[in-house]
Coordinates of C-alpha atoms in Angstrom, one line a residue:
X1 CA 59.9 42.9 49.9
X2 CA 57.2 43.8 47.4
X3 CA 59.8 44.2 44.7
X4 CA 61.2 40.7 45.4
X5 CA 57.7 39.2 45.2
X6 CA 57.2 41.0 41.9
X7 CA 60.5 39.6 40.5
X8 CA 60.0 36.0 41.8
X9 CA 56.3 35.8 41.0
X10 CA 53.3 35.2 43.2
X11 CA 51.8 31.7 43.6
X12 CA 48.9 30.7 41.3
X13 CA 45.5 31.4 42.7
X14 CA 42.2 29.9 41.7
X15 CA 41.2 33.2 40.0
X16 CA 44.5 33.4 38.1
X17 CA 44.3 29.7 37.0
X18 CA 40.9 30.4 35.5
X19 CA 42.4 32.9 32.9
X20 CA 43.7 31.2 29.7
X21 CA 44.0 27.7 31.1
X22 CA 41.6 24.9 31.8
X23 CA 41.5 23.3 35.2
X24 CA 42.0 19.5 35.3
X25 CA 38.7 18.8 36.9
X26 CA 36.9 20.9 34.3
X27 CA 38.5 19.0 31.4
X28 CA 37.6 15.7 33.0
X29 CA 34.0 16.7 33.5
X30 CA 33.8 17.9 29.9
X31 CA 35.1 14.6 28.6
X32 CA 32.6 12.7 30.7
X33 CA 29.8 14.9 29.3
X34 CA 30.9 14.3 25.8
X35 CA 31.2 10.6 26.4
X36 CA 27.8 10.4 27.9
X37 CA 26.3 12.4 25.1
X38 CA 27.8 10.1 22.5
X39 CA 26.6 7.0 24.3
X40 CA 23.1 8.6 24.6
X41 CA 23.0 8.9 20.8
X42 CA 23.1 5.2 20.4
X43 CA 26.8 4.2 20.3
X44 CA 27.0 0.4 19.8
X45 CA 28.0 -1.6 22.8
X46 CA 26.6 0.8 25.4
X47 CA 23.3 -1.0 25.9
X48 CA 21.3 2.0 24.9
X49 CA 18.8 1.7 21.9
X50 CA 19.9 3.4 18.8
X51 CA 17.8 6.4 17.8
X52 CA 15.8 5.7 14.6
X53 CA 13.3 7.6 12.5
X54 CA 10.1 5.7 12.7
X55 CA 8.4 7.8 10.0
X56 CA 8.0 6.1 6.5
X57 CA 10.7 6.9 4.0
X58 CA 10.1 7.9 0.4
X59 CA 7.0 9.5 -1.1
X60 CA 3.4 8.6 -1.1
X61 CA 2.1 6.3 -3.8
X62 CA -1.4 7.7 -4.1
X63 CA -0.9 8.7 -7.7
X64 CA 0.2 5.1 -8.6
X65 CA -2.8 3.7 -6.8
X66 CA -5.3 5.8 -8.7
X67 CA -3.5 5.4 -12.0
X68 CA -3.6 1.6 -11.7
X69 CA -7.2 1.7 -10.5
X70 CA -8.2 4.0 -13.4
X71 CA -6.5 1.8 -16.0
X72 CA -8.2 -1.4 -14.6
X73 CA -11.6 0.3 -14.4
X74 CA -11.4 1.8 -17.9
X75 CA -10.2 -1.5 -19.4
X76 CA -13.0 -3.4 -17.7
X77 CA -15.7 -0.8 -18.7
X78 CA -14.6 -0.7 -22.4
X79 CA -14.5 -4.5 -22.7
X80 CA -18.0 -4.8 -21.2
X81 CA -19.4 -2.2 -23.6
X82 CA -17.9 -4.1 -26.5
X83 CA -19.2 -7.4 -25.2
X84 CA -22.8 -6.1 -24.7
X85 CA -22.8 -4.5 -28.2
X86 CA -21.1 -7.2 -30.2
X87 CA -21.3 -10.5 -28.4
X88 CA -24.5 -10.6 -26.3
X89 CA -27.3 -12.7 -28.0
X90 CA -24.7 -14.1 -30.4
X91 CA -22.9 -17.4 -30.4
X92 CA -19.6 -17.7 -28.4
X93 CA -16.3 -16.8 -30.0
X94 CA -13.7 -19.5 -29.8
X95 CA -10.3 -18.1 -28.9
X96 CA -8.4 -21.3 -28.2
X97 CA -10.7 -24.1 -29.4
X98 CA -12.9 -25.3 -26.6
X99 CA -10.4 -24.3 -24.0
X100 CA -11.1 -20.6 -24.1
X101 CA -14.2 -18.8 -25.4
X102 CA -15.7 -15.3 -25.2
X103 CA -19.3 -15.7 -24.2
X104 CA -21.6 -12.9 -22.8
X105 CA -23.1 -13.9 -19.5
X106 CA -25.1 -11.8 -17.0
X107 CA -24.0 -12.7 -13.5
X108 CA -26.1 -11.6 -10.5
X109 CA -23.7 -13.2 -8.0
X110 CA -20.1 -12.5 -6.9
X111 CA -16.9 -13.1 -8.8
X112 CA -17.0 -16.2 -11.0
X113 CA -20.7 -16.6 -10.6
X114 CA -20.9 -17.5 -6.9
X115 CA -23.7 -16.5 -4.6
X116 CA -26.4 -15.2 -7.0
X117 CA -28.9 -14.8 -4.2
X118 CA -26.8 -12.2 -2.4
X119 CA -26.5 -9.5 -5.0
X120 CA -27.2 -6.6 -2.6
X121 CA -24.8 -7.9 0.0
X122 CA -22.0 -8.2 -2.6
X123 CA -22.8 -4.7 -3.7
X124 CA -22.4 -3.4 -0.2
X125 CA -19.1 -5.3 0.3
X126 CA -17.7 -3.8 -2.9
X127 CA -18.6 -0.3 -1.7
X128 CA -17.0 -1.0 1.7
X129 CA -13.8 -2.2 0.0
X130 CA -13.6 1.0 -2.0
X131 CA -14.0 3.2 1.1
X132 CA -11.3 1.2 3.0
X133 CA -8.9 1.5 0.1
X134 CA -9.5 5.3 -0.1
X135 CA -8.8 5.7 3.6
X136 CA -5.7 3.6 3.4
X137 CA -4.3 5.7 0.5
X138 CA -3.4 8.5 3.0
X139 CA -0.6 6.4 4.5
X140 CA 0.5 4.5 1.4
X141 CA 4.2 4.7 0.7
X142 CA 4.9 1.2 -0.7
X143 CA 4.9 0.8 -4.5
X144 CA 3.9 -2.9 -4.5
X145 CA 1.0 -2.1 -2.2
X146 CA -0.1 0.7 -4.5
X147 CA -0.2 -1.7 -7.4
X148 CA -2.1 -4.3 -5.4
X149 CA -4.6 -1.9 -4.0
X150 CA -5.0 -0.2 -7.4
X151 CA -6.0 -3.4 -9.0
X152 CA -8.4 -4.2 -6.2
X153 CA -9.9 -0.8 -6.4
X154 CA -10.3 -0.8 -10.2
X155 CA -11.9 -4.2 -10.2
X156 CA -14.3 -3.3 -7.4
X157 CA -15.3 -0.1 -9.2
X158 CA -15.9 -2.1 -12.4
X159 CA -18.3 -4.6 -10.9
X160 CA -19.9 -2.0 -8.7
X161 CA -20.8 0.1 -11.8
X162 CA -22.6 -2.9 -13.2
X163 CA -24.4 -3.4 -9.9
X164 CA -25.7 0.1 -9.9
X165 CA -26.5 0.8 -13.5
X166 CA -27.5 -2.5 -15.1
X167 CA -30.7 -4.4 -15.0
X168 CA -32.7 -5.5 -13.1
X169 CA -32.2 -2.5 -10.9
X170 CA -30.0 -0.3 -8.7
X171 CA -27.7 -2.3 -6.4
X172 CA -29.2 -5.5 -8.0
X173 CA -27.7 -5.2 -11.4
X174 CA -26.1 -8.3 -13.1
X175 CA -22.4 -8.1 -13.9
X176 CA -21.3 -8.7 -17.5
X177 CA -18.9 -11.7 -17.7
X178 CA -17.4 -13.0 -20.9
X179 CA -14.1 -14.9 -20.4
X180 CA -15.1 -18.5 -20.4
X181 CA -12.3 -21.1 -19.9
X182 CA -13.1 -24.8 -20.2
X183 CA -14.3 -26.4 -17.0
X184 CA -14.2 -23.1 -15.2
X185 CA -16.6 -20.2 -14.3
X186 CA -17.1 -17.3 -16.6
X187 CA -15.5 -14.1 -15.4
X188 CA -14.4 -10.6 -16.6
X189 CA -11.4 -8.3 -16.3
X190 CA -12.6 -6.8 -13.1
X191 CA -12.7 -10.2 -11.5
X192 CA -9.2 -10.8 -12.7
X193 CA -7.9 -7.5 -11.3
X194 CA -9.5 -8.3 -7.9
X195 CA -7.9 -11.7 -7.8
X196 CA -4.5 -10.5 -8.9
X197 CA -4.6 -7.7 -6.4
X198 CA -5.7 -10.1 -3.6
X199 CA -2.9 -12.5 -4.4
X200 CA -0.3 -9.7 -4.3
X201 CA -1.6 -8.5 -1.0
X202 CA -1.2 -11.9 0.5
X203 CA 2.4 -12.2 -0.7
X204 CA 3.3 -8.8 0.6
X205 CA 1.8 -9.7 4.0
X206 CA 3.8 -12.9 4.2
X207 CA 7.0 -10.9 3.4
X208 CA 6.2 -8.5 6.2
X209 CA 5.8 -5.4 4.0
X210 CA 3.3 -2.9 5.3
X211 CA 1.4 -0.3 3.2
X212 CA 3.4 2.5 4.7
X213 CA 6.7 1.0 3.4
X214 CA 8.0 -0.4 6.7
X215 CA 9.0 -4.0 7.1
X216 CA 8.1 -6.0 10.2
X217 CA 9.3 -9.4 11.3
X218 CA 7.2 -11.7 13.5

């Protein structure tokens, strides 16, 4: 009897089925697990949100920010030194007839000669702008934002230097202006950098581009 069973073969047992062959229910459960894992990773059409990396991409633009700021600041400082040395107490120099002149003016107010009675307040505002830009630089990944903030920082530093070191006193110094278009206020390169940087910031904000390089849509 035992010999007959050996020749014919014994029926499959659960233990015997587990060696070298996968049970149907195990294969089905594995397929379900794989399917659920794939859907969990954000497969389209499953209703699950797709996993995204929320961190900014690219590299920081701190170097660009400070390079632009340094260039704008140096250019403003050099031109003011030349104006004070060569143009102050001298007749204006006509560049384009009466439409554009170089004329040395001491301005105690804000950009373009506004608010001369609030020199100290404008000095504090300029200092606050510099601090804010310096703090924002830590999360700056956008190149256009680096250019805009660099111009803003360089212009603010240029006029703040005049406020601190020029007469009549510390934090009350008059800014040197010299670009005098016809029918317009006299200004300097620092004012121009501030205005250009401000315009660029407004455009970037309208486009939804943030300083960290991400784009948002309202």
